[in-house]
XYZ file of C-alpha atoms in Angstrom:
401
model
C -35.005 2.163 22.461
C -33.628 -1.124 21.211
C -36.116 -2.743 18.788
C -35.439 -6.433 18.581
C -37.136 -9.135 17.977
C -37.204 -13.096 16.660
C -36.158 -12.117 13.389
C -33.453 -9.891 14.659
C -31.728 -13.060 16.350
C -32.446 -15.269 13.085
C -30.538 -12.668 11.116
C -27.463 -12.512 13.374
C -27.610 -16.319 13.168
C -28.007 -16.545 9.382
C -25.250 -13.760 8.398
C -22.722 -14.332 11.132
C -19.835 -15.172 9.232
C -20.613 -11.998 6.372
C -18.455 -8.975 5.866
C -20.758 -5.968 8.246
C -19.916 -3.394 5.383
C -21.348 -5.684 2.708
C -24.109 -6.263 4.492
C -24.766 -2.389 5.088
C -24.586 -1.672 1.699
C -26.580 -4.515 0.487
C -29.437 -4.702 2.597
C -32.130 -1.726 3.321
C -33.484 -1.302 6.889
C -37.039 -0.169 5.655
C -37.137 -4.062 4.650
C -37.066 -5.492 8.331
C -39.391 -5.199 11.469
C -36.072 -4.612 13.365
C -33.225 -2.311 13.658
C -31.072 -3.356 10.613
C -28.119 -1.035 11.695
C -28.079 -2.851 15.594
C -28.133 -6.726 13.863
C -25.251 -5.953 12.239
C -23.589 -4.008 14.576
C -24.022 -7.806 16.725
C -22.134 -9.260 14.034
C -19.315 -6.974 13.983
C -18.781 -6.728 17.499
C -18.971 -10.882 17.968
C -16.128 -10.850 15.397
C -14.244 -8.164 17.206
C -14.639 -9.921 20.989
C -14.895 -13.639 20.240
C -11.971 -14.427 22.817
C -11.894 -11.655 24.676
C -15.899 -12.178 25.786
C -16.388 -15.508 24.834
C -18.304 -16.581 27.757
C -20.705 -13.378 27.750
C -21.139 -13.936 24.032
C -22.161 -17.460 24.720
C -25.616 -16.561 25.055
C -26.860 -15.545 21.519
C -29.597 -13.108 23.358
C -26.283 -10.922 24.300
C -26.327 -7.326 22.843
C -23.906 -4.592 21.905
C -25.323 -0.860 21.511
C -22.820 0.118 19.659
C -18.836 -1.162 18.476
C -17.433 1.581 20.803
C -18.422 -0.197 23.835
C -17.218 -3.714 22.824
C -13.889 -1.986 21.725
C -13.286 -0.329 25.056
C -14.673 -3.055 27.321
C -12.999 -5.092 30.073
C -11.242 -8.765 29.081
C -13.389 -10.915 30.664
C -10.483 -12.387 32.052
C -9.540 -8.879 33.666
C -13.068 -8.242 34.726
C -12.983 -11.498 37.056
C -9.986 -10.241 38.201
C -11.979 -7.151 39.411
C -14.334 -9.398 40.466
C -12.028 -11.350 42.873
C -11.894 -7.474 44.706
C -15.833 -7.889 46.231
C -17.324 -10.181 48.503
C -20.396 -11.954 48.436
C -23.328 -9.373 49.432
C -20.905 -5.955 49.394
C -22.773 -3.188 47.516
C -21.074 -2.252 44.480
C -21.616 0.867 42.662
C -19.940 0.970 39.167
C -20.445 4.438 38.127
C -19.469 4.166 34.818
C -20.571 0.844 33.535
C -20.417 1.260 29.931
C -21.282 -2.217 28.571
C -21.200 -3.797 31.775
C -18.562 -6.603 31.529
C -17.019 -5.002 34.992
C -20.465 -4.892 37.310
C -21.839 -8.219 35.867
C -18.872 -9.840 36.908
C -19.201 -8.677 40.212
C -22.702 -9.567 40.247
C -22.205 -13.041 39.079
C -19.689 -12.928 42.474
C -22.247 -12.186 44.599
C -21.946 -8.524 45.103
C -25.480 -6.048 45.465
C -24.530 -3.852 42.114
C -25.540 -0.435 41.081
C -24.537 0.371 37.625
C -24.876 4.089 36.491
C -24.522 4.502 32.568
C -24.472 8.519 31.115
C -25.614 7.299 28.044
C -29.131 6.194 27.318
C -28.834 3.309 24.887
C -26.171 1.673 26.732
C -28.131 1.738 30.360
C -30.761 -0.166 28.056
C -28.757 -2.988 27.028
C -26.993 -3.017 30.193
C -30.247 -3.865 31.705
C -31.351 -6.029 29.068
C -28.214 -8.014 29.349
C -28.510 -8.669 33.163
C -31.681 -9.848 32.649
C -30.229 -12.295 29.646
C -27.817 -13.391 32.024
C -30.255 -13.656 35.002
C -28.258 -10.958 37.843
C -30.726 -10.287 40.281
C -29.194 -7.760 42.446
C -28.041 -5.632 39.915
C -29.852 -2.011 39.100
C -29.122 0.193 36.277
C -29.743 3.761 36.356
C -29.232 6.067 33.549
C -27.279 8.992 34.975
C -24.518 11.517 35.286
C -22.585 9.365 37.913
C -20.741 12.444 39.607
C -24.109 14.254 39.725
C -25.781 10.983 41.352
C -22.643 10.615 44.319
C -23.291 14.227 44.757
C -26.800 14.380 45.833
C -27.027 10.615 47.874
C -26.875 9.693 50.917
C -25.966 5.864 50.227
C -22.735 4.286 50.934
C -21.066 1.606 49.227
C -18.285 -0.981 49.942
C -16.823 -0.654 46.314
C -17.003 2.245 43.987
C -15.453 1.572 41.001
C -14.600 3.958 37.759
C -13.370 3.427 34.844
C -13.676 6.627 33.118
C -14.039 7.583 29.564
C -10.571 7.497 27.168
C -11.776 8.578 24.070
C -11.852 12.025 23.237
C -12.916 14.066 20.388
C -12.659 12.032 17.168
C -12.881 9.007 19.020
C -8.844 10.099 20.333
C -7.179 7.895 23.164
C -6.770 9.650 25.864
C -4.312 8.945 28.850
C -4.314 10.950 31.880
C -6.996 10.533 34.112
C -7.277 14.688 34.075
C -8.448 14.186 30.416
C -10.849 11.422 31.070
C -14.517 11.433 31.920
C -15.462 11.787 34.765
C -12.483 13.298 35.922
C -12.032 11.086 38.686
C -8.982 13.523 40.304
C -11.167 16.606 41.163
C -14.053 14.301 42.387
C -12.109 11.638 44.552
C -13.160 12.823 47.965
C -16.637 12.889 46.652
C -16.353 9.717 45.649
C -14.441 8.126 48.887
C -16.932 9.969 50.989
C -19.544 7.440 49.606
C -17.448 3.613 49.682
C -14.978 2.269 51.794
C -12.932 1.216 48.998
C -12.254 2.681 45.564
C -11.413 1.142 42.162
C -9.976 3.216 39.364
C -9.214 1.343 36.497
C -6.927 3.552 34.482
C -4.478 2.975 31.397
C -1.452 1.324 31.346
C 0.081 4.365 30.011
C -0.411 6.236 32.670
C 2.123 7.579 34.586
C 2.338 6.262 37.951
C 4.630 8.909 39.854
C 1.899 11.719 39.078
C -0.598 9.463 39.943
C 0.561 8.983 43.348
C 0.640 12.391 43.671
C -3.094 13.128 42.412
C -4.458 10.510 44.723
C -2.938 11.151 48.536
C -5.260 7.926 49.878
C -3.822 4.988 47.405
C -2.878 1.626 48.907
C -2.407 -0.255 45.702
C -1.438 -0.267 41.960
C -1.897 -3.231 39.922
C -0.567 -3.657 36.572
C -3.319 -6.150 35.187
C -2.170 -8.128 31.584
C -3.764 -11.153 29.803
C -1.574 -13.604 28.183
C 1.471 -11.066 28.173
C -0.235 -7.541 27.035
C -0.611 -5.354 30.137
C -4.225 -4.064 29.527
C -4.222 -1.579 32.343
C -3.352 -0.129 35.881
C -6.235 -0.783 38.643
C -5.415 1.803 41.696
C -6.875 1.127 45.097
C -7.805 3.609 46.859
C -9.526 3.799 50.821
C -11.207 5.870 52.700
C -10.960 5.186 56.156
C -9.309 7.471 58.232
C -7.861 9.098 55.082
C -4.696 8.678 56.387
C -2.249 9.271 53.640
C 0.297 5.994 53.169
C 4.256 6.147 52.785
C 3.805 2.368 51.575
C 2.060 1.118 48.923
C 1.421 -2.171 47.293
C 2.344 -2.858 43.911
C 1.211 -6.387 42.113
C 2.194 -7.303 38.310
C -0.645 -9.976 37.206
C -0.725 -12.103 34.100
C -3.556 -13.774 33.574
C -4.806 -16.537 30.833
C -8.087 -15.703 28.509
C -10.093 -17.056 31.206
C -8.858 -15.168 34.140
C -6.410 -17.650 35.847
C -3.406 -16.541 37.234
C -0.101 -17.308 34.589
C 1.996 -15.330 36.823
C 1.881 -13.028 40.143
C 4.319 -10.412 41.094
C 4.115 -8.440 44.718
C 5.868 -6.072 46.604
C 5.811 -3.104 48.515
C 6.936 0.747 46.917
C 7.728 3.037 50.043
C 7.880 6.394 48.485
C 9.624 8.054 51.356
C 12.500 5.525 51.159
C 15.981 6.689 49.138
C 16.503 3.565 46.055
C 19.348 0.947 47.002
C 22.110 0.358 44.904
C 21.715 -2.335 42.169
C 24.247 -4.387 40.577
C 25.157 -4.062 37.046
C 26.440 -7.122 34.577
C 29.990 -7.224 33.297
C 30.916 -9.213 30.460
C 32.012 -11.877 32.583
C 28.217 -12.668 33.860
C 26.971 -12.959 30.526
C 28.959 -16.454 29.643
C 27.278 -19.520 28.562
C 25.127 -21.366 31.159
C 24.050 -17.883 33.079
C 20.435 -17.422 33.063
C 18.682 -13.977 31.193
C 15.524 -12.434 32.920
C 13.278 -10.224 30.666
C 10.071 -9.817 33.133
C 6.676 -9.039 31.547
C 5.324 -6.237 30.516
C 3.159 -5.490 33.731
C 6.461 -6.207 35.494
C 7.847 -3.550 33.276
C 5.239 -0.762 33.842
C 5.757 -1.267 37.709
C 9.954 -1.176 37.994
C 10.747 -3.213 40.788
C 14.133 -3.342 39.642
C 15.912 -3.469 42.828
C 13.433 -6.433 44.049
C 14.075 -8.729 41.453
C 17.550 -8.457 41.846
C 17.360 -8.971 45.248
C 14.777 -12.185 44.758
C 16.185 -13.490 42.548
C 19.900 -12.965 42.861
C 20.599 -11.226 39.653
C 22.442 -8.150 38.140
C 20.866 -5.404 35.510
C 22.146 -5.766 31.814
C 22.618 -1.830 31.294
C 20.549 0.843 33.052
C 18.042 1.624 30.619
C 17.577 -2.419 28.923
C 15.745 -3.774 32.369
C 17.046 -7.218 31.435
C 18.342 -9.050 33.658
C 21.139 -11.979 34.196
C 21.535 -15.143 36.958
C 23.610 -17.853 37.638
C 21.088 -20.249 39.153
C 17.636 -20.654 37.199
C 15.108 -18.969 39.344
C 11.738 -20.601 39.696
C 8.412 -18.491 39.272
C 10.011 -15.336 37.876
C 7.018 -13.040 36.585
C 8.624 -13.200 32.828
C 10.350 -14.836 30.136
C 13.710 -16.726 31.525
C 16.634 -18.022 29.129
C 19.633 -19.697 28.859
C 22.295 -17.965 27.314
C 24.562 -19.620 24.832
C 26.970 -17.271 23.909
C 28.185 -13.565 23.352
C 28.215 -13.031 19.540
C 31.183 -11.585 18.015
C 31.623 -10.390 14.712
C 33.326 -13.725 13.665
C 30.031 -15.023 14.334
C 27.686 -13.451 12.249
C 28.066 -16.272 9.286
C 26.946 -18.842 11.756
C 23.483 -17.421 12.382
C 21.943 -17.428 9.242
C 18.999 -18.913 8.889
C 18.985 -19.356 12.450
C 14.697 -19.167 13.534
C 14.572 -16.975 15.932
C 12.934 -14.585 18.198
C 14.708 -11.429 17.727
C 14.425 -9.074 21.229
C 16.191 -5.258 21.132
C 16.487 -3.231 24.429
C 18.196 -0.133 24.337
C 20.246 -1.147 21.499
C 21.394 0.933 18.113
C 19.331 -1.405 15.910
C 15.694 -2.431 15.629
C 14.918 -5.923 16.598
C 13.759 -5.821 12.413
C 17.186 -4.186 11.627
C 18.733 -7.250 13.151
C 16.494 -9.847 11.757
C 17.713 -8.541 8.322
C 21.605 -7.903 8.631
C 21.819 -11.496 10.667
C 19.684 -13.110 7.923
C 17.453 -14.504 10.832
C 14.133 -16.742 10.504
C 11.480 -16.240 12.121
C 11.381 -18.984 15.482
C 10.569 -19.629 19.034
C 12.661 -21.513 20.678
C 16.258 -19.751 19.860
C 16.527 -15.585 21.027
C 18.676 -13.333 20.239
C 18.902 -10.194 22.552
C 20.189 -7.057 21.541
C 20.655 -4.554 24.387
C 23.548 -2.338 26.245
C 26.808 -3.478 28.601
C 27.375 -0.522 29.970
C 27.391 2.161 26.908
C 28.977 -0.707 24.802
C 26.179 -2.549 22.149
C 25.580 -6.304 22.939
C 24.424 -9.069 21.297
C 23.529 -12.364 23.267
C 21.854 -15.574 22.116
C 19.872 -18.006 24.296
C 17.371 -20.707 24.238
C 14.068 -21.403 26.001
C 14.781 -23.300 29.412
């Protein structure tokens, strides 16, 4: 049960910018009328999430049960992303709500929530939090989620999961056969009770089994904030569990306060034989040619043979997944250059103490390795690439456009 009280707020307030581990081995809790341990667990976890929740953590009544659950929450950012996925009044059953960033942003949308939590303390402060924040339809039950699908006859618009990665030892885990619940064994329990269903999974995972554990999927997002792909978010529906040849695939990079940097769509048919994409020669690399390196949600989704047919442009090497123009392409999902030359040996005394930002793809060396044998500084607006021309090792510089 979480004992709080006045004091317990006044104490967060008056030690907020203190080391945690000083205060844990300063103070004793026999000395307070609160739990000592929890106060400074809020100070520690405000440290840890003051950008990535900063609007939840506006409200100094916010709690944390324990630093687990602010370390393996949503970004806000990607929760109103989620959020964006429900319409006003659709029921909403988050079945494993964990600190609740997910369902309270679909609350605060509008959406009739039901958030199931395993573990006691956490269905606690998930329902003192919604109160903090004033959700009204939103009900927290403290349950084993698979056991509560099992045994109910309601039905939801939106189920969504976002199962347990940490093993024993607190050890990441990646497949979703690993996780808790193990969403795989239990899907057509699960689409039996929604018409739609939201896995959030980790970026690591490997989407080519995953399409083959889930027969019903429609979607895969590759969700990132500010660059860093946080996750994959597979869509899965249950109507006429018809199994489709064609799904969509969307690459989203958002800012810290969920608005859209950049947007990447199209459509993975995995019934159809790949195309043939063109490769860069030498000749495509000269000054004034454009260099494509799309984003890391991009990445995780390979749509290599659409962005060279969007955007007119030839693979650098198979394995690099850069990419090179001759007309600068507006709206690419990704980091676009102009490239200034191809550097020879000859020119290795004319880069040093060049600032740079130092990018290697499939190349021998380290993108450290060559920040050290070029005698580069550290920069932003000059890059040097290393990467692959074929089998042959290639070094390119370019500037920001």
């Amino acid at each position: 049960m979480l004992k709080i009280n006045d004091d317990f707020y006044k104490f967060i307030e008056q030690n907020k910018d203190k080391d945690p581990n000083n205060l844990r081995l300063s103070l004793k809790p026999q000395s307070y009328t609160f739990d000592l341990n929890l106060a400074i667990t809020q100070i520690e976890c405000r440290k840890k999430v003051s950008l990535k929740l900063k609007n939840f953590i506006s409200s100094h009544l916010f709690i944390f049960p324990d630093t687990i659950s602010a370390e393996q929450s949503s970004h806000q950012a990607v929760a109103y992303y989620h959020s964006n996925k429900i319409k006003e009044n659709e029921t909403v059953c988050d079945m494993t709500a964990g600190l609740g960033i997910d369902s309270m942003s679909c609350a605060k949308k509008g959406g009739i929530v039901t958030a199931l939590e395993l573990d006691p303390l956490k269905a606690e402060a998930l329902n003192y939090n919604s109160k903090v924040l004033g959700l009204k339809a939103f009900q927290v039950i403290n349950t084993d989620s698979i056991e509560y699908l099992r045994h109910t006859n309601l039905h939801y618009n939106v189920i969504f999961a976002d199962p347990s990665r940490r093993g024993e030892c607190n050890k990441r885990l990646y497949n979703l056969r690993d996780c808790s619940p193990n969403i795989i064994e239990n899907q057509d329990i699960l689409l039996k009770h929604c018409d739609k269903l939201l896995i959030k999974a980790s970026p690591l995972l490997d989407i080519s089994q995953t399409i083959k554990d889930f027969p019903y999927i429609v979607s895969i997002s590759a969700i990132g904030v500010k660059g860093e792909c946080k996750e994959l978010l597979i869509e899965l529906k249950s109507s006429g569990k018809f199994k489709n040849n064609n799904i969509k695939i969307e690459a989203v990079n958002l800012d810290n306060d969920g608005e859209i940097i950049s947007f990447f769509t199209d459509e993975l048919n995995i019934e159809k034989n790949s195309r043939v994409i063109d490769f860069a020669t030498e000749q495509d690399l000269l000054s004034g040619a454009f260099l494509l390196e799309p984003s890391a949600m991009v990445m995780k989704l390979s749509p290599w043979e659409t962005i060279c047919t969007r955007f007119e442009a030839k693979k650098i090497g198979k394995s690099s997944h850069l990419f090179v123009t001759q007309s600068q392409p507006s709206e690419f999902p990704g980091r676009v250059t102009k490239i200034m030359r191809i550097i020879r040996k000859q020119d290795r005394k004319s880069l040093i103490g060049l600032p740079a930002t130092v990018v290697s793809r499939n190349h021998p060396l380290k993108a450290e390795e060559i920040r050290r044998v070029y005698k580069l500084k550290e920069g932003t607006d000059n890059f040097i690439y290393a990467t692959k021309l074929g089998d042959k090792p290639v070094i390119l510089e370019s500037i920001s456009c």
